[in-house]
Amino acid sequence: MENNEIKYELKEFKLFEPLFKWARKKSLWIVAFCTGCGGIEMPPLATARYDFERFGIMPNPAPRMADLFLITGYVTPKTLKRIIITYEMMQDPKYVLIHGSCPINGGVYWDSYNVVKQLDKYIPVDVAIAGCMPRPESVMEGILTIIRKIEEGTADGWKRYKENYEYYRKNQDELFGEGWREKDAKRWLAWL
Amino acid sequence: MNEIAIMLLAPIIAGVLAWLLDIKRVREIVGVIGAAVPLIYIVQTYQSVFNGGTINLDVPVGGFTLSFALYNLTWFFAAIAALLGFTMALGMASTSKDGYEWLFALMSMTGVLGVFMAREFVSFFLFWELMTFASFMMVLKYNRSASLKYFILSVIGAYAMLIAIGILYAKTGSFEFSTIQQFMYQDATKTALGVKGAFGKSETILLYLLFLTAFGVKAGAFPLHVWAPDAYSETNQSYTSFFSGVLSKAGVYGFVLLYSMMGIKLFYTLGTFGGHSLFAYTIAWIGALTVVIASFLAVLQEDIRKLFAYSSVGQVGYVLLGIGVGTQLGFEGALFHALSHAIFKGLFWLVVAALILQTGKTEFKDFGGLAKKMPITFAFGLIAVLSLAGIPPLAGFASKWILYEAAISAKMPLVAGAIFLGSGLAFAYVVRFLYAVWFGQMPSDLRNVKEAPLPLLLGMALLGMLNLVFGIAPGLVTKFLNTIFGHEVITGDIYTINTGVGNYNALMVAICLVAGIVIAGVLFLYGAKTRKVEVNDTYQSGNPVTQDFNLSIRVHFYKPLEEALSFWLRISFDKLYTIIAKWVEDFAEVLKNAVYNGNVQSYAWYLGIILLILALWGW
Amino acid sequence: MMNMIIQAVLILIYATFMGFIFMGIERKTMARIQRRIGPPLYQPLLDTLKLLGKRESITHGFIYDFGPIFALGASILALMFLPLTQNFQLFSSSGDLIVVAYLLEVPMLGIMLGAMSSGNPYSGVGVQRGLLTMVAMQLPYGLALIALVEHYGTFSLQEIVKAQQIAGWSILVPALLLAMIVFDIVFQALLGLEPFDITTAPAEISMGPMVEYGGKQAALLFTQHAVQLFAETAFFVILFLGGANNLLELLIKQIAVLFIAIFIASIYPRFTIDQAAKFLWKWPTIMGIIAALLAVL
């Protein structure tokens, strides 16, 4: 994504903005993308015991329509490429919520060669939930924190991504090598 | 000179001239002028024909009198022929390769105009054969086996018609349509009263079957449609707009003649079945089967020309269905659908001609993403698509609506169910055409495709505009068709048509649609500004994607339907005819080896036997 | 004339709002059946507002933008031709049953056009499945409508409602009861609910035709679904349940129809496409043929 082609405006539509802010916090849609070992913690949230649909949250397979990205566990470089591509397909405003200690500082894999130790260098993070798989109650607390941050207007991961794009891009390229999208696409072409 | 004579002679003279002067620009101009002359005369005679006038022409030739007449029914069909002939000439100005094609295309135009305007069987048959011969020569140039199939089936139909004409002449002593009509009417009253008439029951049924074969072959009715897919595909595509738009209507005109001449006699002879006259019910069911089967086959095709060829066969099935319903409303619906089918199918074939001319490819798997490169052609293709699928403010919907009303008011529910199914299938194959050709990724060898040349665009513009006009104001056509029956079958003004049981106001629909789109547009414009992304920036579950990936489904698009219908697809009339042809060939081979075996002794035996027989009989 | 335009605009706003409430009823009922609490009833309205409030939008070309606009325009058009109640007849004297039955299928063309131009194979598969579902359901749908028209002898929707006011609801006639059962089965396909929701199939092809849609185009698609839901349930009520005298009675009957659809949808899994085609061409078609022949006699 070439950042220099985007002409987006931070203009606030003063008339309808409070209405939109209320709508945004009451209907967050999750990208149905389950990474790592936390993927098993999403179904308990969706089923009858801890039902998150009463907050308006719904899993949606298409990233273009979604605005909350849950990264639920450790992140390897292979998964990180997919996460970056999917994150860039989402439309502003978008929020990222990370579970577990692995994305924060490496967790139990602190000395592994294949795990990304600090996710915040590659993708802007809004709320982090500590634990080695946090229980559903903690995740609900995290979701309520995001809702509170949206209300206050401090959930600005997407703004940080746009403004500091060079920083994030430099880190991504350092990890994967330049032109990693084309190279990776060519690798998968043989399978088709 | 008489208008009819000019209309008949102008195309063929222009064709001969274009063939003789084989210079590129000159022959195109001569051809287009020759095809425009009938159209000018048709437009000139509209007002007088609308008020009930008639124009006659009688030519005495060697003992027979060829007579032609131009009154409201024949003017309608001749107008379709003249209009499509003109757009065909415009299309061929870009796609024709030499003077041979101009000669035969314009010859077939003369043939079909003569068929429509003939008033007795000699000229009818003469011009019928001229038309078949000319179209056969057009197909012969491209593909021999397709033209052979077409020729044999047409010849079988033509001989059936000849036998039927012979029987009619022997019993009634005249070739004129009006005389035969009178005779049949008197014969029918005799049969109704129980007195034996000149035509017995088996003779009437024989006549009916012979005429059904003859006209069914030309129109492409169900068991006899096998020539159509190959013949429509393997010829100059601008000519196919005339071929499938008008020549199949010659078969439809034959059915109309069958009704007007022999209808009452057939009704009294064959009786009724479940409340409908049997002969009409047969025609309606043939039409319904054609619609369903041809539409299903069209959905499963992989080649653009074959898809539209099967679609043409299906749409003519709609017209046969309307005729078979038998009421006046059904006739009006059938004739209106004949006009709108000619308009939108002509437009489709011109679009296909433009595509094949510019890209040189014919199968779906080689196309893709042409909407940016050929936008005007795309716009006209979209109008034709909407008309074929029957979307309300366009011409295809108005005619289908009348057909629905006719079929249901005449209490033929299953036939009307077939119309529903046909419309759904039409939707399906038309969307497949849009998806495979205009959207999706562009293959690398189509990067330099340009817009279609100007004459083709002019022809497409004329037909597209007519689609819109007859869609928003269907009353124009129905007012004219009412004069054929003498009273108001369909009432209402230009924009509304009212059949007594239902009502359709085309202008109101068009206005409300525009209003709805404006409301949606306002909602759309309010949102954030959009930014354009490339076609390969799509969601593939997060995998990175480049232009080398194939992102559109162009082959076997409807494979699940093939699997659902796998049992029925094993039955095919095409294979049946090929098997019969093989038997005939093998039988002839056996005869050849047995009888003409090159052995002098057996020839001597034959000679001896023949002389013996002659001697015994005593010449 | 001015009166009619004001009536049309009021009905449009009412229909959009009630359409969203119907979508909310769908989600809440499904949640309650699964012993959860479920979102509040006005949740789809919030979803649409959120989608409208997105800060950026992408597009794949002109047709990609025009598809949802055309679909929403066609849904509004279909709504305008239904005689909803005694007072709100709108434009229903200008079009009859066949016109409305066709207009309820036109939005699918608009969505398919937009989906096709987005160049995603998932949307291609979604388009294929959507069209084959439509082909499969046309035959029973047509037969049910034909049985209805043969019985009443008229195509005009106003006449059908008037005949039902006099003689009682349509479903009291045996032929039309069969037609209603056939129409109810096909209704699941029209609304996009199980067992015929192979078009969208969220877990399989990522929302099918709508996979590339986001932001304001997705908001338009949601609004279109709301208006379409209202129009289709109103069509069912007008044809088989006797029309309505005022908006409250219409609402109660529509919610009854909607509940039957949701209850069937919450039990069944999805048919694959060739299974759906084989099913719809067997029993519903046979019942439809019997209904049409009974209505003629």
mmCIF file of N, CA, C and O in Angstrom, chain B residues 56-90:
data_model
loop_
_atom_site.group_PDB
_atom_site.id
_atom_site.type_symbol
_atom_site.label_atom_id
_atom_site.label_comp_id
_atom_site.label_asym_id
_atom_site.label_seq_id
_atom_site.Cartn_x
_atom_site.Cartn_y
_atom_site.Cartn_z
ATOM 1 N N ASN B 56 -50.446 -3.540 -53.503
ATOM 2 C CA ASN B 56 -50.389 -4.833 -54.171
ATOM 3 C C ASN B 56 -49.421 -4.824 -55.316
ATOM 4 O O ASN B 56 -49.114 -3.787 -55.876
ATOM 5 N N LEU B 57 -48.957 -6.017 -55.659
ATOM 6 C CA LEU B 57 -48.102 -6.151 -56.837
ATOM 7 C C LEU B 57 -48.367 -7.517 -57.428
ATOM 8 O O LEU B 57 -48.300 -8.518 -56.732
ATOM 9 N N ASP B 58 -48.726 -7.562 -58.721
ATOM 10 C CA ASP B 58 -48.950 -8.853 -59.378
ATOM 11 C C ASP B 58 -48.025 -8.953 -60.570
ATOM 12 O O ASP B 58 -47.998 -8.051 -61.405
ATOM 13 N N VAL B 59 -47.279 -10.074 -60.658
ATOM 14 C CA VAL B 59 -46.337 -10.259 -61.765
ATOM 15 C C VAL B 59 -46.688 -11.563 -62.469
ATOM 16 O O VAL B 59 -46.455 -12.634 -61.895
ATOM 17 N N PRO B 60 -47.231 -11.503 -63.658
ATOM 18 C CA PRO B 60 -47.527 -12.782 -64.332
ATOM 19 C C PRO B 60 -46.253 -13.349 -64.959
ATOM 20 O O PRO B 60 -45.560 -12.670 -65.698
ATOM 21 N N VAL B 61 -45.935 -14.591 -64.614
ATOM 22 C CA VAL B 61 -44.722 -15.230 -65.113
ATOM 23 C C VAL B 61 -45.090 -16.618 -65.572
ATOM 24 O O VAL B 61 -45.465 -17.461 -64.768
ATOM 25 N N GLY B 62 -45.008 -16.884 -66.852
ATOM 26 C CA GLY B 62 -45.134 -18.223 -67.423
ATOM 27 C C GLY B 62 -46.280 -19.038 -66.869
ATOM 28 O O GLY B 62 -46.081 -20.134 -66.372
ATOM 29 N N GLY B 63 -47.502 -18.565 -66.900
ATOM 30 C CA GLY B 63 -48.610 -19.403 -66.467
ATOM 31 C C GLY B 63 -48.993 -19.194 -65.022
ATOM 32 O O GLY B 63 -50.130 -19.445 -64.629
ATOM 33 N N PHE B 64 -48.033 -18.767 -64.154
ATOM 34 C CA PHE B 64 -48.396 -18.481 -62.772
ATOM 35 C C PHE B 64 -48.413 -16.978 -62.572
ATOM 36 O O PHE B 64 -47.827 -16.231 -63.342
ATOM 37 N N THR B 65 -49.072 -16.520 -61.550
ATOM 38 C CA THR B 65 -49.061 -15.099 -61.202
ATOM 39 C C THR B 65 -48.433 -14.955 -59.837
ATOM 40 O O THR B 65 -48.936 -15.504 -58.854
ATOM 41 N N LEU B 66 -47.304 -14.240 -59.747
ATOM 42 C CA LEU B 66 -46.698 -14.004 -58.430
ATOM 43 C C LEU B 66 -47.325 -12.746 -57.857
ATOM 44 O O LEU B 66 -47.203 -11.687 -58.455
ATOM 45 N N SER B 67 -47.991 -12.861 -56.729
ATOM 46 C CA SER B 67 -48.601 -11.654 -56.174
ATOM 47 C C SER B 67 -48.063 -11.374 -54.785
ATOM 48 O O SER B 67 -47.822 -12.291 -53.995
ATOM 49 N N PHE B 68 -47.851 -10.100 -54.497
ATOM 50 C CA PHE B 68 -47.353 -9.639 -53.206
ATOM 51 C C PHE B 68 -48.287 -8.594 -52.668
ATOM 52 O O PHE B 68 -48.935 -7.891 -53.425
ATOM 53 N N ALA B 69 -48.359 -8.484 -51.365
ATOM 54 C CA ALA B 69 -49.196 -7.432 -50.782
ATOM 55 C C ALA B 69 -48.565 -6.931 -49.516
ATOM 56 O O ALA B 69 -47.894 -7.679 -48.798
ATOM 57 N N LEU B 70 -48.780 -5.655 -49.215
ATOM 58 C CA LEU B 70 -48.199 -5.045 -48.027
ATOM 59 C C LEU B 70 -49.334 -4.462 -47.221
ATOM 60 O O LEU B 70 -49.796 -3.372 -47.498
ATOM 61 N N TYR B 71 -49.853 -5.216 -46.250
ATOM 62 C CA TYR B 71 -50.851 -4.646 -45.347
ATOM 63 C C TYR B 71 -50.357 -4.855 -43.933
ATOM 64 O O TYR B 71 -49.201 -5.212 -43.758
ATOM 65 N N ASN B 72 -51.173 -4.662 -42.911
ATOM 66 C CA ASN B 72 -50.571 -4.467 -41.587
ATOM 67 C C ASN B 72 -49.782 -5.671 -41.084
ATOM 68 O O ASN B 72 -48.691 -5.512 -40.539
ATOM 69 N N LEU B 73 -50.264 -6.901 -41.289
ATOM 70 C CA LEU B 73 -49.504 -8.031 -40.757
ATOM 71 C C LEU B 73 -48.161 -8.178 -41.472
ATOM 72 O O LEU B 73 -47.108 -8.305 -40.839
ATOM 73 N N THR B 74 -48.187 -8.113 -42.808
ATOM 74 C CA THR B 74 -46.939 -8.301 -43.530
ATOM 75 C C THR B 74 -46.021 -7.105 -43.356
ATOM 76 O O THR B 74 -44.802 -7.248 -43.391
ATOM 77 N N TRP B 75 -46.604 -5.905 -43.179
ATOM 78 C CA TRP B 75 -45.744 -4.729 -42.954
ATOM 79 C C TRP B 75 -44.945 -4.907 -41.672
ATOM 80 O O TRP B 75 -43.766 -4.539 -41.599
ATOM 81 N N PHE B 76 -45.573 -5.496 -40.635
ATOM 82 C CA PHE B 76 -44.894 -5.667 -39.357
ATOM 83 C C PHE B 76 -43.651 -6.533 -39.516
ATOM 84 O O PHE B 76 -42.548 -6.175 -39.114
ATOM 85 N N PHE B 77 -43.843 -7.697 -40.173
ATOM 86 C CA PHE B 77 -42.696 -8.586 -40.355
ATOM 87 C C PHE B 77 -41.658 -7.979 -41.278
ATOM 88 O O PHE B 77 -40.457 -8.097 -41.051
ATOM 89 N N ALA B 78 -42.125 -7.309 -42.340
ATOM 90 C CA ALA B 78 -41.163 -6.692 -43.270
ATOM 91 C C ALA B 78 -40.389 -5.582 -42.575
ATOM 92 O O ALA B 78 -39.222 -5.339 -42.900
ATOM 93 N N ALA B 79 -41.035 -4.893 -41.605
ATOM 94 C CA ALA B 79 -40.311 -3.847 -40.884
ATOM 95 C C ALA B 79 -39.185 -4.438 -40.064
ATOM 96 O O ALA B 79 -38.080 -3.890 -40.006
ATOM 97 N N ILE B 80 -39.472 -5.592 -39.394
ATOM 98 C CA ILE B 80 -38.393 -6.241 -38.623
ATOM 99 C C ILE B 80 -37.235 -6.585 -39.551
ATOM 100 O O ILE B 80 -36.064 -6.344 -39.248
ATOM 101 N N ALA B 81 -37.588 -7.146 -40.746
ATOM 102 C CA ALA B 81 -36.536 -7.560 -41.666
ATOM 103 C C ALA B 81 -35.723 -6.363 -42.159
ATOM 104 O O ALA B 81 -34.494 -6.415 -42.216
ATOM 105 N N ALA B 82 -36.404 -5.272 -42.496
ATOM 106 C CA ALA B 82 -35.691 -4.116 -43.043
ATOM 107 C C ALA B 82 -34.786 -3.497 -41.992
ATOM 108 O O ALA B 82 -33.633 -3.145 -42.259
ATOM 109 N N LEU B 83 -35.312 -3.378 -40.760
ATOM 110 C CA LEU B 83 -34.507 -2.753 -39.706
ATOM 111 C C LEU B 83 -33.251 -3.565 -39.429
ATOM 112 O O LEU B 83 -32.134 -3.038 -39.385
ATOM 113 N N LEU B 84 -33.432 -4.883 -39.245
ATOM 114 C CA LEU B 84 -32.266 -5.696 -38.936
ATOM 115 C C LEU B 84 -31.333 -5.808 -40.113
ATOM 116 O O LEU B 84 -30.124 -5.933 -39.942
ATOM 117 N N GLY B 85 -31.887 -5.753 -41.342
ATOM 118 C CA GLY B 85 -31.006 -5.774 -42.506
ATOM 119 C C GLY B 85 -30.100 -4.562 -42.539
ATOM 120 O O GLY B 85 -28.910 -4.662 -42.861
ATOM 121 N N PHE B 86 -30.670 -3.403 -42.176
ATOM 122 C CA PHE B 86 -29.855 -2.188 -42.203
ATOM 123 C C PHE B 86 -28.737 -2.265 -41.178
ATOM 124 O O PHE B 86 -27.572 -1.958 -41.465
ATOM 125 N N THR B 87 -29.063 -2.719 -39.947
ATOM 126 C CA THR B 87 -27.998 -2.786 -38.941
ATOM 127 C C THR B 87 -26.994 -3.873 -39.281
ATOM 128 O O THR B 87 -25.817 -3.755 -38.988
ATOM 129 N N MET B 88 -27.486 -4.958 -39.916
ATOM 130 C CA MET B 88 -26.538 -5.981 -40.363
ATOM 131 C C MET B 88 -25.566 -5.402 -41.378
ATOM 132 O O MET B 88 -24.368 -5.681 -41.333
ATOM 133 N N ALA B 89 -26.083 -4.590 -42.308
ATOM 134 C CA ALA B 89 -25.191 -4.007 -43.310
ATOM 135 C C ALA B 89 -24.176 -3.091 -42.654
ATOM 136 O O ALA B 89 -22.993 -3.093 -43.004
ATOM 137 N N LEU B 90 -24.621 -2.322 -41.640
ATOM 138 C CA LEU B 90 -23.672 -1.467 -40.929
ATOM 139 C C LEU B 90 -22.603 -2.307 -40.238
ATOM 140 O O LEU B 90 -21.427 -1.975 -40.260
#
